[in-house]
Amino acid sequence: MSRKDRMAELDNAIGDLTATRAARPVPPRSAIPIVNQIESVFQDSAKELETLRDSGRVLLELDPADIHSTQYQDRHTAAFADAAFATLVQDILRHGQLAPVLVRPAADGDGYELIAGHRRTAACRQLGRKVVARVMQADDRDLLIKMVQENEARADISAYERAVQLKTVLDTGLMSRAELMERLDFSKGHLSNLLKFAELPATVVAALDDPRPLKISDGAKLARLMAESEEAAARVEATAAELSGKGADDNLSFAARLRALMAAAQGEGVVEPELAGERVIRSRTGQVLVRLSLHEGRPILRLAAGLPPQALDALFAQLPEALRRCGLDVPD
């Protein structure tokens, strides 16, 4: 047999052997160890991802509809309608949400409960975009501690909003006064003023329109004066009701509203507040009889309700002469 023939026979033998091995069925159990290893890797990765997510180290994009406000919300409703909120909406529209909000899984399993980032969430909801969030596993105590700590580090939270939150912390019984003072490094007097500040009735807070500019000292003083006597409380409540009835056109400033409430609390003659840029004529007791103001460049003269008819007749009779003295051609 020539060398060429021997090589051909060897090739045929090798081919038959390869075909025979390829045709043999592979026992099913031989693949199980590999499958188990793959499943184990995926399970370990899923557990690791869940651990990272629960510790807040993984960012999620959540539908705003799945994020619910907490009962411990610290923001006043005015914080979602002011110029700062409008700026926040525009910033997120242009640059995206740069700082994630903090949430925890809702107790009833329905979405998430907001811990921090109420205005960012509201802005994203208004823009119809998803909210970048960190998920934190926290009970009520952990949630409140986190909210209080974040508020103390923020400059844009008002004293009133902080006071309401601290009162909520104590009302729930999740923290004591001593623990609050220790965690926040507050003196007993400072915490007492904040908590007194938060005791202002809702009607009085509403009369201020936006209570966020209210200083701790003023809020605490007003609350203490109301607590000292039923008469003072009744006067303040009556003034608050009057102020709350003022329409948008009245444009009362915060300072004017606070002065009126303080005057009522101290039993002073309640001086009706003036509008920005207006002129008034008052009675000796401080009642505003006539208001002159400008609205969109148009002068508006307002007379107090209840003026006697003879006063109205006398006032109207004086107008022609006053106009003539100003150079206007008004016939006699």
XYZ file of C-alpha atoms in Angstrom:
332
model
C 0.000 0.000 0.000
C 1.418 3.312 -0.979
C 1.899 6.146 1.487
C -0.913 8.044 -0.181
C -3.314 5.138 0.272
C -2.363 4.689 3.951
C -3.044 8.407 4.674
C -6.426 8.180 2.996
C -7.372 5.146 5.092
C -6.311 6.970 8.287
C -8.411 9.982 7.360
C -11.445 7.785 6.797
C -10.943 6.091 10.184
C -10.710 9.393 12.004
C -13.825 10.655 10.223
C -15.816 7.591 11.247
C -14.710 7.993 14.874
C -15.681 11.671 14.949
C -19.084 10.943 13.415
C -19.713 8.146 15.918
C -18.947 10.399 18.891
C -21.086 13.192 17.519
C -24.001 10.815 17.150
C -23.884 9.666 20.770
C -26.645 11.252 22.927
C -25.369 13.477 25.744
C -26.748 12.442 29.116
C -29.117 15.214 30.305
C -27.581 15.344 33.765
C -24.207 16.380 32.376
C -25.603 19.944 31.677
C -27.119 20.415 35.142
C -23.970 21.651 36.929
C -23.465 24.377 34.298
C -27.121 25.480 34.460
C -26.959 25.561 38.259
C -23.858 27.715 38.115
C -25.519 30.166 35.732
C -28.670 30.374 37.900
C -26.508 30.858 40.973
C -24.688 33.786 39.338
C -27.987 35.435 38.364
C -29.461 34.902 41.845
C -26.384 36.355 43.513
C -26.473 39.348 41.165
C -30.169 39.912 41.837
C -29.570 39.772 45.595
C -26.644 42.155 45.291
C -28.730 44.555 43.190
C -31.554 44.394 45.736
C -29.083 45.091 48.557
C -27.631 48.065 46.681
C -31.115 49.376 45.908
C -32.313 49.034 49.506
C -29.233 50.893 50.756
C -29.934 53.767 48.383
C -26.902 53.167 46.168
C -28.937 52.495 43.033
C -30.931 55.238 41.310
C -34.350 54.413 39.902
C -36.604 56.308 37.515
C -40.094 56.265 38.994
C -43.432 57.330 37.623
C -44.625 60.357 39.678
C -47.992 58.600 40.024
C -46.236 55.890 42.058
C -44.815 58.406 44.558
C -47.091 59.474 47.412
C -46.678 62.250 49.970
C -45.880 61.280 53.531
C -48.044 62.224 56.488
C -44.938 63.966 57.815
C -44.662 66.360 54.852
C -42.960 69.554 55.939
C -43.579 71.861 52.982
C -46.323 74.490 53.121
C -48.598 74.628 50.062
C -47.196 78.076 49.193
C -43.838 76.413 48.486
C -45.365 74.822 45.378
C -46.633 78.072 43.878
C -43.916 80.674 44.440
C -41.219 82.069 42.156
C -38.611 79.646 43.508
C -40.757 76.678 42.503
C -41.265 78.124 39.018
C -37.485 78.467 38.706
C -37.027 74.858 39.828
C -39.454 73.661 37.142
C -37.520 75.557 34.475
C -34.163 74.238 35.739
C -35.364 70.634 35.561
C -36.847 71.276 32.119
C -33.528 72.603 30.796
C -30.957 70.536 32.683
C -32.824 67.531 34.033
C -33.222 66.481 37.650
C -29.697 66.746 39.038
C -30.419 65.710 42.647
C -32.415 62.510 43.301
C -35.327 62.436 45.735
C -35.444 59.966 48.606
C -38.311 57.469 48.935
C -39.215 54.325 50.816
C -41.530 51.489 49.763
C -45.110 52.285 50.794
C -46.368 50.233 53.724
C -49.376 49.015 51.746
C -47.204 47.967 48.818
C -48.678 50.667 46.575
C -45.674 52.513 45.157
C -43.363 54.644 47.256
C -43.619 57.166 50.086
C -41.681 60.403 49.728
C -39.064 61.154 52.377
C -37.248 64.135 50.853
C -37.704 66.043 47.614
C -41.350 67.122 47.619
C -40.785 70.118 45.335
C -38.579 68.176 42.899
C -41.263 65.497 42.666
C -43.989 68.111 42.116
C -41.879 69.784 39.423
C -41.333 66.471 37.578
C -45.041 65.681 37.900
C -45.873 69.062 36.383
C -43.446 68.439 33.524
C -44.761 64.918 32.935
C -41.347 63.306 33.397
C -40.065 60.467 35.557
C -38.512 61.133 38.959
C -34.941 60.069 39.713
C -35.052 58.522 43.188
C -33.073 56.608 45.774
C -34.990 53.911 47.628
C -34.405 53.648 51.365
C -35.662 50.970 53.737
C -36.847 52.983 56.748
C -39.407 52.776 59.501
C -41.264 55.900 60.653
C -38.583 56.797 63.142
C -35.788 56.507 60.573
C -37.876 58.490 58.091
C -38.447 61.361 60.505
C -34.819 61.461 61.598
C -33.737 61.624 57.964
C -36.221 64.401 57.182
C -35.212 66.446 60.217
C -31.512 66.058 59.424
C -32.025 67.096 55.800
C -34.079 70.123 56.816
C -31.412 71.321 59.223
C -28.903 71.200 56.367
C -31.139 73.151 53.968
C -31.324 76.925 53.778
C -34.608 77.130 51.850
C -36.831 75.589 54.520
C -38.677 78.205 56.576
C -38.818 78.387 60.359
C -42.567 77.741 60.259
C -42.193 74.586 58.149
C -39.427 73.336 60.439
C -41.524 74.062 63.529
C -44.531 72.147 62.189
C -42.352 69.156 61.389
C -40.753 69.079 64.849
C -44.185 69.251 66.456
C -45.248 66.286 64.305
C -42.176 64.359 65.460
C -43.147 64.869 69.104
C -46.865 64.286 68.551
C -46.147 60.869 67.050
C -44.093 59.892 70.092
C -41.249 58.672 67.891
C -38.766 61.039 69.517
C -38.637 62.903 72.813
C -37.787 66.547 73.415
C -34.476 65.518 74.950
C -33.566 63.452 71.897
C -34.534 66.268 69.542
C -32.382 68.749 71.444
C -29.452 66.337 71.406
C -29.724 65.452 67.711
C -30.238 69.041 66.536
C -28.080 70.737 69.162
C -31.009 72.960 70.167
C -31.288 74.742 73.485
C -34.412 74.130 75.539
C -35.576 77.709 74.936
C -35.069 77.552 71.172
C -36.990 74.299 70.848
C -39.738 75.682 73.106
C -40.128 78.749 70.877
C -40.273 76.608 67.743
C -42.933 74.352 69.200
C -44.974 77.315 70.477
C -44.660 78.793 66.998
C -46.230 75.618 65.551
C -49.277 75.941 67.830
C -50.722 78.865 65.894
C -54.277 77.975 64.785
C -54.759 77.109 61.136
C -57.094 80.112 60.736
C -54.344 82.489 61.850
C -51.768 80.846 59.582
C -54.206 81.119 56.657
C -54.702 84.829 57.419
C -50.992 85.378 56.778
C -51.512 83.912 53.290
C -47.926 82.600 53.195
C -46.513 81.983 56.711
C -42.985 81.212 55.577
C -41.611 84.755 56.191
C -42.815 84.572 59.824
C -39.938 84.781 62.304
C -39.725 82.384 65.236
C -39.855 85.234 67.756
C -42.981 86.791 66.196
C -44.779 83.474 65.789
C -44.003 82.375 69.346
C -45.074 85.766 70.739
C -48.376 85.688 68.865
C -49.088 82.135 70.027
C -48.299 83.008 73.667
C -50.513 86.118 73.609
C -53.397 84.027 72.290
C -52.825 81.409 74.991
C -52.833 83.986 77.793
C -56.519 84.919 77.518
C -59.652 83.874 75.717
C -60.332 87.520 74.859
C -56.989 87.883 73.057
C -57.549 84.636 71.178
C -61.032 85.762 70.134
C -59.721 89.119 68.882
C -56.997 87.451 66.836
C -59.430 84.910 65.385
C -61.822 87.706 64.393
C -59.015 89.665 62.734
C -57.791 86.512 61.005
C -61.256 85.897 59.584
C -61.368 89.469 58.263
C -57.921 89.173 56.683
C -58.744 85.821 55.097
C -61.777 87.439 53.481
C -59.618 89.937 51.622
C -59.612 89.235 47.906
C -56.610 89.028 45.605
C -57.146 92.644 44.534
C -56.532 93.811 48.092
C -52.893 92.747 47.776
C -52.182 92.959 51.495
C -48.523 92.522 52.328
C -47.311 89.937 54.812
C -46.055 92.681 57.147
C -49.445 94.402 57.135
C -51.244 91.145 57.946
C -48.872 90.382 60.809
C -49.229 93.901 62.253
C -53.005 93.547 62.285
C -52.847 90.182 64.074
C -50.326 91.435 66.626
C -52.397 94.535 67.346
C -55.456 92.363 67.962
C -53.486 90.033 70.249
C -52.194 92.957 72.334
C -55.613 94.608 72.600
C -54.539 97.681 70.689
C -56.808 99.528 68.311
C -56.651 97.375 65.235
C -55.317 99.606 62.507
C -56.503 98.491 59.118
C -53.463 97.638 57.000
C -52.569 99.687 53.970
C -51.946 98.284 50.547
C -48.638 98.673 48.781
C -48.458 102.159 47.215
C -51.901 103.340 48.282
C -53.105 106.441 50.179
C -55.768 106.320 52.853
C -57.888 108.631 54.977
C -58.520 107.292 58.486
C -60.850 108.116 61.327
C -59.396 109.034 64.720
C -59.802 105.410 65.793
C -57.741 104.198 62.844
C -60.569 102.978 60.625
C -59.852 103.414 56.925
C -62.574 105.604 55.414
C -61.138 106.180 51.931
C -58.556 104.263 49.917
C -56.880 105.558 46.762
C -54.798 103.055 44.811
C -53.641 102.268 41.301
C -54.565 99.076 39.461
C -52.849 98.569 36.107
C -52.354 102.345 35.876
C -55.977 103.094 36.664
C -56.787 105.043 39.853
C -59.352 103.389 42.114
C -61.122 105.254 44.926
C -62.760 103.049 47.544
C -65.047 104.178 50.346
C -65.572 102.263 53.561
C -68.798 100.354 53.873
C -71.371 101.909 56.178
C -70.566 105.580 55.523
C -73.668 107.734 56.126
C -75.436 109.071 52.999
C -74.676 112.683 53.933
C -70.936 111.884 53.930
C -71.214 110.452 50.432
C -73.193 113.496 49.252
C -70.653 115.913 50.754
C -67.720 114.042 49.237
C -69.264 113.963 45.779
C -70.133 117.666 46.032
C -66.456 118.518 46.645
C -65.136 116.611 43.616
C -65.957 119.210 40.886
C -64.099 121.972 42.719
C -61.120 119.693 43.364
C -60.957 118.816 39.664
C -61.178 122.477 38.644
C -58.266 123.324 40.974
C -56.246 120.735 39.063
C -56.867 122.631 35.818
C -59.613 120.418 34.425
C -62.475 122.098 32.632
C -65.393 121.137 34.847
C -68.488 123.362 34.533
C -70.057 124.872 37.620
